[in-house]
Coordinates of C-alpha atoms in Angstrom, one line a residue:
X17 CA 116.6 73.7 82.0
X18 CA 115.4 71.6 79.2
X19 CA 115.6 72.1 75.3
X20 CA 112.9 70.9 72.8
X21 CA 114.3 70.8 69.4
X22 CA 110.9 70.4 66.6
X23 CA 113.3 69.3 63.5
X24 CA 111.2 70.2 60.2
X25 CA 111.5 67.9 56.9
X26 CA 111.5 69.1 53.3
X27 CA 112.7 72.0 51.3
X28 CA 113.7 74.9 53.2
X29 CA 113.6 73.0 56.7
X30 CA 115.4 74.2 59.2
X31 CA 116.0 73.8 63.0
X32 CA 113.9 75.8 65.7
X33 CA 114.1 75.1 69.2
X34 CA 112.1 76.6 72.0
X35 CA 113.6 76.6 75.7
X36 CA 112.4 78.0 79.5
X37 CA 112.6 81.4 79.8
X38 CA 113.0 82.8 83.2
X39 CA 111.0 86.0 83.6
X40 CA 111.3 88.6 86.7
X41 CA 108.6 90.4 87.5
X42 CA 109.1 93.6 89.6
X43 CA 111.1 94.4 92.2
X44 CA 109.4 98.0 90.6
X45 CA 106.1 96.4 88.5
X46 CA 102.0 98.1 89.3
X47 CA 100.7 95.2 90.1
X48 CA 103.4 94.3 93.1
X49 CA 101.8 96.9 95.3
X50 CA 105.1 97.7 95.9
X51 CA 108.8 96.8 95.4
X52 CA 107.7 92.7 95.5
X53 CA 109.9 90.4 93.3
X54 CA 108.7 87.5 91.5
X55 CA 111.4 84.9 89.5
X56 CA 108.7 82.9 86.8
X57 CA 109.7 80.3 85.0
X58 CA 108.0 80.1 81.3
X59 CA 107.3 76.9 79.2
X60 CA 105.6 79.2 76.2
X61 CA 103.0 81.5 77.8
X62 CA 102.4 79.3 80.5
X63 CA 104.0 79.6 83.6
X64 CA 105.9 76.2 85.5
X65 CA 107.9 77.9 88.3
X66 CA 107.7 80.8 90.8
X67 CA 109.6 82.1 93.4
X68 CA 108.6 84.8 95.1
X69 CA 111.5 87.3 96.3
X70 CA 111.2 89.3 99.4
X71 CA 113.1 91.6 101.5
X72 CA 113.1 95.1 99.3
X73 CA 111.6 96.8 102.1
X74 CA 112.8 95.4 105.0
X75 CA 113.4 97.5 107.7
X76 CA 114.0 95.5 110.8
X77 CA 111.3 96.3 112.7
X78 CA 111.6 93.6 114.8
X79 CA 115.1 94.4 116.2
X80 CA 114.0 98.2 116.4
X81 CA 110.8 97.0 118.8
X82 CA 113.6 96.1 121.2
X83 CA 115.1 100.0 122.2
X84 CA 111.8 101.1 122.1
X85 CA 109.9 101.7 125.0
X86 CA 106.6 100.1 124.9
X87 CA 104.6 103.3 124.0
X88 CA 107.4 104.3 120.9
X89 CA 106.8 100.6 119.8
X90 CA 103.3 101.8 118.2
X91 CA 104.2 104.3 116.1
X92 CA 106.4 101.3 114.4
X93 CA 103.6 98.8 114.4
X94 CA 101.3 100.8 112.8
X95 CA 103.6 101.3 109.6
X96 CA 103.7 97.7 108.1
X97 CA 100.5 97.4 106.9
X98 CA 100.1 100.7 106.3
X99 CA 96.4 100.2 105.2
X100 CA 95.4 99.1 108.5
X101 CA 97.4 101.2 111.0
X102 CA 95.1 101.3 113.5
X103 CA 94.3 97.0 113.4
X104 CA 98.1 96.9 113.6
X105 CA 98.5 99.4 116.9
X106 CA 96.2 96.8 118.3
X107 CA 97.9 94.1 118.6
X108 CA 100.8 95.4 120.6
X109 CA 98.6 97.4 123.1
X110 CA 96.5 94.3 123.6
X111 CA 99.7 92.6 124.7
X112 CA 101.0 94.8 126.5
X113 CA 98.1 95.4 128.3
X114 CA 97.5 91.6 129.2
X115 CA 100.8 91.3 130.8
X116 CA 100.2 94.2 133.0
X117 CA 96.9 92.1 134.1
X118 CA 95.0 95.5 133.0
X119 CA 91.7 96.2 132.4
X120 CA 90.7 98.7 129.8
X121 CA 88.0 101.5 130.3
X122 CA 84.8 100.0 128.6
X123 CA 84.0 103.3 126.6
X124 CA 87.8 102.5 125.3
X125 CA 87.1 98.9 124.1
X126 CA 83.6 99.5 122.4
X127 CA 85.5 102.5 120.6
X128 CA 88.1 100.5 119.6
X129 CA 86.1 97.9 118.2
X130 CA 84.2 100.8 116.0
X131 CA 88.0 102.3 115.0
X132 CA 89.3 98.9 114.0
X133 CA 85.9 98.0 111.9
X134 CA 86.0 101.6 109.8
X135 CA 89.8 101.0 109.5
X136 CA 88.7 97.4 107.8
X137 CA 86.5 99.2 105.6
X138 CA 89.2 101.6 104.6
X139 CA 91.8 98.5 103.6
X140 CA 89.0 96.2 101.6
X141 CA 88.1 99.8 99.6
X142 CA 91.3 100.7 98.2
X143 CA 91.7 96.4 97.4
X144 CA 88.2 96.7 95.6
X145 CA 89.2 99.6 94.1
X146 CA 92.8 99.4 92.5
X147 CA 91.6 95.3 91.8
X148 CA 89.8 95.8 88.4
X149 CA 92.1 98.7 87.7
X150 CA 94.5 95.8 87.8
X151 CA 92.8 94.0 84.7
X152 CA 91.7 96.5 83.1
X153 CA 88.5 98.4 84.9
X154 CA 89.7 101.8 85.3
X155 CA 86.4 103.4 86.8
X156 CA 85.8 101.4 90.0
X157 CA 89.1 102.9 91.5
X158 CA 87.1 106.6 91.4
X159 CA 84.0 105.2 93.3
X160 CA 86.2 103.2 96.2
X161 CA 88.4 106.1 96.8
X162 CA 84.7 108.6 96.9
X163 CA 83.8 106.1 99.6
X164 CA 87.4 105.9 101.1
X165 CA 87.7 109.9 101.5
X166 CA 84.5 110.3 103.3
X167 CA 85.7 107.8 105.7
X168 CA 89.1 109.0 105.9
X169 CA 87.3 112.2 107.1
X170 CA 85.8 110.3 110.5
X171 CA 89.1 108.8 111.1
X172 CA 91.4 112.0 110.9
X173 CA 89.2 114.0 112.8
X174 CA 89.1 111.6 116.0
X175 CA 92.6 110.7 115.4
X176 CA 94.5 113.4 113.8
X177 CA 96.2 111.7 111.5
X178 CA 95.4 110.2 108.0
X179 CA 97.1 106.7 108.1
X180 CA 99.2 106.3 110.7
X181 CA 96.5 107.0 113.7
X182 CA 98.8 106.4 116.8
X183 CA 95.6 106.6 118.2
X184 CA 95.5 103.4 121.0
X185 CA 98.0 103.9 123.8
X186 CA 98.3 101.1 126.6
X187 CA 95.1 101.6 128.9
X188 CA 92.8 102.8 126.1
X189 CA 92.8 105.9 123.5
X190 CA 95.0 108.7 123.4
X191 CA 91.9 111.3 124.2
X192 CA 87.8 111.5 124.3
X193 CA 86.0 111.5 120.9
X194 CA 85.5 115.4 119.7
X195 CA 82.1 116.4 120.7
X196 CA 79.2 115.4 118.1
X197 CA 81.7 113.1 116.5
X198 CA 79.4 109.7 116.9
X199 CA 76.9 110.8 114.7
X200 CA 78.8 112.2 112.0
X201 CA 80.7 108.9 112.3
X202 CA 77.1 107.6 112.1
X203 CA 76.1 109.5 109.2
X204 CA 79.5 109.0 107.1
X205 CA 78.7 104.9 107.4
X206 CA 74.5 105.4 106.3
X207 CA 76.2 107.2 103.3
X208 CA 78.9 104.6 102.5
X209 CA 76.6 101.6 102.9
X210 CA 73.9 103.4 100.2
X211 CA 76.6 103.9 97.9
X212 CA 78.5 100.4 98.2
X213 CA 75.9 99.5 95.3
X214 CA 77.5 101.6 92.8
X215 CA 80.8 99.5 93.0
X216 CA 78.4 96.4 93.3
X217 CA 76.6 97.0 90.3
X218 CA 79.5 98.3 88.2
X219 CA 81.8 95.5 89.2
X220 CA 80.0 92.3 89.7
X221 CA 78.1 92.9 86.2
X222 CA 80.4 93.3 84.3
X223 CA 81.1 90.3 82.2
X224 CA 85.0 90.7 80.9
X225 CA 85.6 91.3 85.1
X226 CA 83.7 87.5 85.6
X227 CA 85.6 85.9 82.7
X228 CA 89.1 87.3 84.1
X229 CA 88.7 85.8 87.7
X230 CA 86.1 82.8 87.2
X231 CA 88.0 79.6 87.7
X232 CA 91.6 81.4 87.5
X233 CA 93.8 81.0 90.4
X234 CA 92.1 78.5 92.5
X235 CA 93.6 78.0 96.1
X236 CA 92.3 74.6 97.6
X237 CA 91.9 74.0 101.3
X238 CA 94.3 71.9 101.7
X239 CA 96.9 74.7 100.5
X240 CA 95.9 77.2 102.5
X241 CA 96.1 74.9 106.0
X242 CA 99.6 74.2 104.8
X243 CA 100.9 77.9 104.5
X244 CA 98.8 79.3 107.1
X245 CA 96.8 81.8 104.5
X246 CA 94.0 83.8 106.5
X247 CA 92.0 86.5 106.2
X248 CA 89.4 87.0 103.1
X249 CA 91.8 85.0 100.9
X250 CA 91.2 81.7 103.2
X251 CA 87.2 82.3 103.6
X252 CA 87.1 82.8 100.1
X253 CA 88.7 78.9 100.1
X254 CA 86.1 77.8 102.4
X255 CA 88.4 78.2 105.8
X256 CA 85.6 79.1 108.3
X257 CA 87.3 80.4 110.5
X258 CA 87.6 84.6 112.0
X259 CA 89.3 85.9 115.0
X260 CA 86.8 88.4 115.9
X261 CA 84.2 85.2 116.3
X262 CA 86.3 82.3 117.3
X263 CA 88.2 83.6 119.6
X264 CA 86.9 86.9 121.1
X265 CA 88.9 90.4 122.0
X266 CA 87.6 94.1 122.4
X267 CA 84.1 94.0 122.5
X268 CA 83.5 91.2 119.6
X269 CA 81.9 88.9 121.9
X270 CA 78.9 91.2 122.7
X271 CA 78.6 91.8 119.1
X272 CA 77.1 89.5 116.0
X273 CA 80.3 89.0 113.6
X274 CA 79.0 88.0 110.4
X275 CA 81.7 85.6 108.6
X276 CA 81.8 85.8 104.9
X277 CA 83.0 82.6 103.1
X278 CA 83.2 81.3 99.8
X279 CA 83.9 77.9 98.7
X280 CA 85.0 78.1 95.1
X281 CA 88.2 79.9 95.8
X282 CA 88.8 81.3 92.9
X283 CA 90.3 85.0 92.2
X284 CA 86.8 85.9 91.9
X285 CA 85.5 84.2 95.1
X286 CA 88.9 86.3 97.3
X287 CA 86.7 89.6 95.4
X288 CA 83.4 88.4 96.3
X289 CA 84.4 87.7 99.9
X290 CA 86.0 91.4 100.3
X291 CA 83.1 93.0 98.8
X292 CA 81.0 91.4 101.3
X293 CA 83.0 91.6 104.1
X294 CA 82.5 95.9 103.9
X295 CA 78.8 95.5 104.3
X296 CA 79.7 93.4 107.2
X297 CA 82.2 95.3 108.4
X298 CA 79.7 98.1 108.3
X299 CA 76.9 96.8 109.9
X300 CA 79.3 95.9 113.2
X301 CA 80.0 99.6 113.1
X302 CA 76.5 100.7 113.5
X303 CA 76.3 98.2 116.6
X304 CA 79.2 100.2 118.3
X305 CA 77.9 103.4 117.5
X306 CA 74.7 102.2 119.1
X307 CA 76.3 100.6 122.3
X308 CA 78.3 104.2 122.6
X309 CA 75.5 106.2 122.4
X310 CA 74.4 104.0 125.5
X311 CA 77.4 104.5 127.5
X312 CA 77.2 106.5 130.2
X313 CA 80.2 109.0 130.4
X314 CA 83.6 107.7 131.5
X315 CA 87.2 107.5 130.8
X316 CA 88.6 106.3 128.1
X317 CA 91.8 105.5 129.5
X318 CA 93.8 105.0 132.0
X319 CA 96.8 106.8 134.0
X320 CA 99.9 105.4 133.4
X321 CA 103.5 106.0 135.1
X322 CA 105.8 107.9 133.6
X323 CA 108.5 105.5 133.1
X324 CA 105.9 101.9 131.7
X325 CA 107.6 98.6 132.7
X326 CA 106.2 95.5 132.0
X327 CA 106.8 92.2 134.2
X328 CA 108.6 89.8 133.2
X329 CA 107.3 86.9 131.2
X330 CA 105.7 86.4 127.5
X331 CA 102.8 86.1 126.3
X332 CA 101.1 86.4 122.4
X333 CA 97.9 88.4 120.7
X334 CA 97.0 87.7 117.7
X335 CA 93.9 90.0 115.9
X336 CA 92.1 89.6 112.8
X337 CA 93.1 92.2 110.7
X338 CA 92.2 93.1 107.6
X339 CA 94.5 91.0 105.1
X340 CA 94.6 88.3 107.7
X341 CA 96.0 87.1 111.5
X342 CA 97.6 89.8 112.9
X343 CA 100.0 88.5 115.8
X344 CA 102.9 90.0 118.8
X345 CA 104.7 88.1 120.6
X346 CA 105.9 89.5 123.6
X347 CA 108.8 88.6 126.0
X348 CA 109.5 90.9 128.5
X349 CA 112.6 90.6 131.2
X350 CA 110.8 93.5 133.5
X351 CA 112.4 96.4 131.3
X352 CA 110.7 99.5 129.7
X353 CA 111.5 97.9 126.6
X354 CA 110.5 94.4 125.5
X355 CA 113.3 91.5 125.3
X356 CA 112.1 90.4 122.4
X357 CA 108.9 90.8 120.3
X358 CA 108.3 88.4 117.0
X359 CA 106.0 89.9 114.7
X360 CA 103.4 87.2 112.5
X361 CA 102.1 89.4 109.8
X362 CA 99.6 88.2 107.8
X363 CA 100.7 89.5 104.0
X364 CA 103.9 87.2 104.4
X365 CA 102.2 84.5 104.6
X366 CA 99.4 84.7 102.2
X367 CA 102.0 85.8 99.1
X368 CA 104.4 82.6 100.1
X369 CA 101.4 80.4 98.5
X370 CA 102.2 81.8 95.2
X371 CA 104.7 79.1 95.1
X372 CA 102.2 76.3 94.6
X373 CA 99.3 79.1 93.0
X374 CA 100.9 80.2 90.1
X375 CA 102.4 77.1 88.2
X376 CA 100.5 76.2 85.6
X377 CA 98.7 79.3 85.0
X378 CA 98.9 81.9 81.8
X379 CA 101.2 85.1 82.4
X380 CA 98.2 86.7 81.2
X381 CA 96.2 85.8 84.3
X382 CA 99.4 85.9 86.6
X383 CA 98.4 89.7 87.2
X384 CA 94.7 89.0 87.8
X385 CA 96.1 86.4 90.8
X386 CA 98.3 88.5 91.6
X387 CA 95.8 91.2 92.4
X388 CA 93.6 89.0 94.3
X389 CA 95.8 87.8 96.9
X390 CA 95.3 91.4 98.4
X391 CA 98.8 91.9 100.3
X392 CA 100.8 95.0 101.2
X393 CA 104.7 94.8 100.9
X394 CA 105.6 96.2 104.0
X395 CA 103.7 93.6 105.6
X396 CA 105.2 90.8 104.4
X397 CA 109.1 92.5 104.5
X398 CA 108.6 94.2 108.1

């Protein structure tokens, strides 16, 4: 720590001295999203270290993968983002499902592909929403969570359940759509794409918004190769790069997957890039819904043994989720359970760049980069 001592001369002079003041923010702060921990260091108001502190939330879900047999292991995997539970069952099914050398009902895939889009849609609304209410906008938050509940609707009634879908099994889905369910699917995303103008219009306009996240918390190339950022935050730096089009699963390589990338990659760029990405995200759903309608009927899964074993060997699958790459890696010694299976979540390492983002910076613009990095704490603890 360092002292500077400003001696003053005259009548009445007297000695002040300003030092570095460390400052914790959270574990238990709004704009953590969660019990997130972060160690500043303060020259004045502006900020010249930080250390983010992780690990409130950890719940070993890595060792717990390990006694569970590989259908249990979904339920867990869908909990650690839980904003994209249905992205997250992905990636362990897909795994599991490639070391079995199994091939997957095509009725199940294009489904899939339509789940894991609305589910996208779902995480980038509650982000645009809870955002501005993060500097100060207190009205967008109503209009993402209109658009949020309609969709929630679709999802619950295929799925049964809210957030946690523990809707993909190994081999497919866990049952056939409810009858008439595709077009109110339909329907529910013609409503949400008229109304995604609203937020538009009431965000993007608004001037104090701009000023807060124009040129604040810019993220360079260079930084995000270095930490392995991805998902909207890395577009929004000009990373080119997607998953769903790079490097093809489900039924993504049939389909036209629109990238959305910024180059300025600036707080407001990471908002701009989300925002986009739903109308994207939207328009792929309508392609599904189109190719299902096309489908003649089928199953949309397959018949498994009682007791699931996989062969022994490894392998990894890695998705695009929502926040970012998604990845399993699986090592199997020809048990019901896996040997070992190593978790890459994206949230962990998107907020680890906070290290080299925040230095330099205003506390008073610490929340709006905060904000912007768009990460869920379970995520990043596991």
């Amino acid at each position: 720590m360092t002292t500077e001592r400003i001696v003053g001369i005259g009548a009445g002079a007297k000695e002040l001295a300003t030092e570095d003041m460390t400052l914790n923010i959270g574990p238990q702060h709004p704009s953590t999203h969660g019990v997130l921990r972060l160690r500043l260091t303060l020259d004045g108001e502006r900020i010249s270290a930080a250390e983010p502190i992780i690990g409130y939330m950890h719940r070993g879900a890595e060792k717990l993968f390990e006694v569970r047999d590989f259908r249990q292991i979904i339920v867990l995997a869908n909990r650690h983002d839980w904003l994209s539970a249905f992205s997250s069952e992905l990636g362990v099914v897909l795994a599991v499902e490639r070391m079995l050398g199994m091939e997957v009902p095509v009725r199940a895939v294009w489904t899939r592909t339509l789940l894991a889009e609305l589910n996208r849609v779902l995480n980038h609304l509650m982000f645009l929403g809870s955002y501005p209410l993060e500097v100060g906008a207190i009205t967008p938050i109503f209009y993402a969570f209109r658009e949020r509940e309609a969709l929630q609707r679709v999802m619950e009634e295929v799925s049964g359940g809210r957030m946690h879908y523990m809707f993909n099994r190994v081999g497919g889905l866990k049952e056939e759509l409810p009858a008439g369910w595709t077009a109110r699917a339909r329907s529910t995303v013609s409503e949400v794409r008229a109304r995604m103008s609203d937020i538009d219009d009431l965000i993007m306009g608004n001037e104090i918004f701009r000023a807060r996240t124009r040129g604040v918390g810019v993220l360079t190339r260079e930084q995000i190769l270095q930490y392995g950022v991805s998902g909207p935050i890395a577009r929004a730096s000009g990373v080119d790069f997607d998953l769903r089009r790079d490097e093809p699963y489900l039924a993504y390589g049939d389909l036209d997957v629109r990238v959305v990338t910024r180059t300025e990659g600036d707080c407001l760029a990471r908002f701009e890039c989300l925002l986009d990405q739903v109308h994207a995200s939207l328009d792929l759903a309508d392609a599904c819904l189109d190719r299902l309608a096309e489908l003649p009927p089928g199953p949309i899964n397959q018949r498994l043994p009682k007791v699931l074993k996989v062969p022994e060997g490894h392998t990894y699958a890695w998705t695009e989720n929502p926040l970012g790459i998604n990845g399993y890696y699986l090592v199997s010694h020809g048990e019901k359970t896996p040997w070992r299976m190593k978790l890459r979540s994206a949230s962990f390492n998107n907020i680890q760049v906070l290290t080299e983002l925040l230095p330099g910076n205003l506390v008073a613009d610490m929340i709006a980069i905060l904000g912007s990095m768009f990460f869920v704490v379970g995520d990043i603890d596991k």
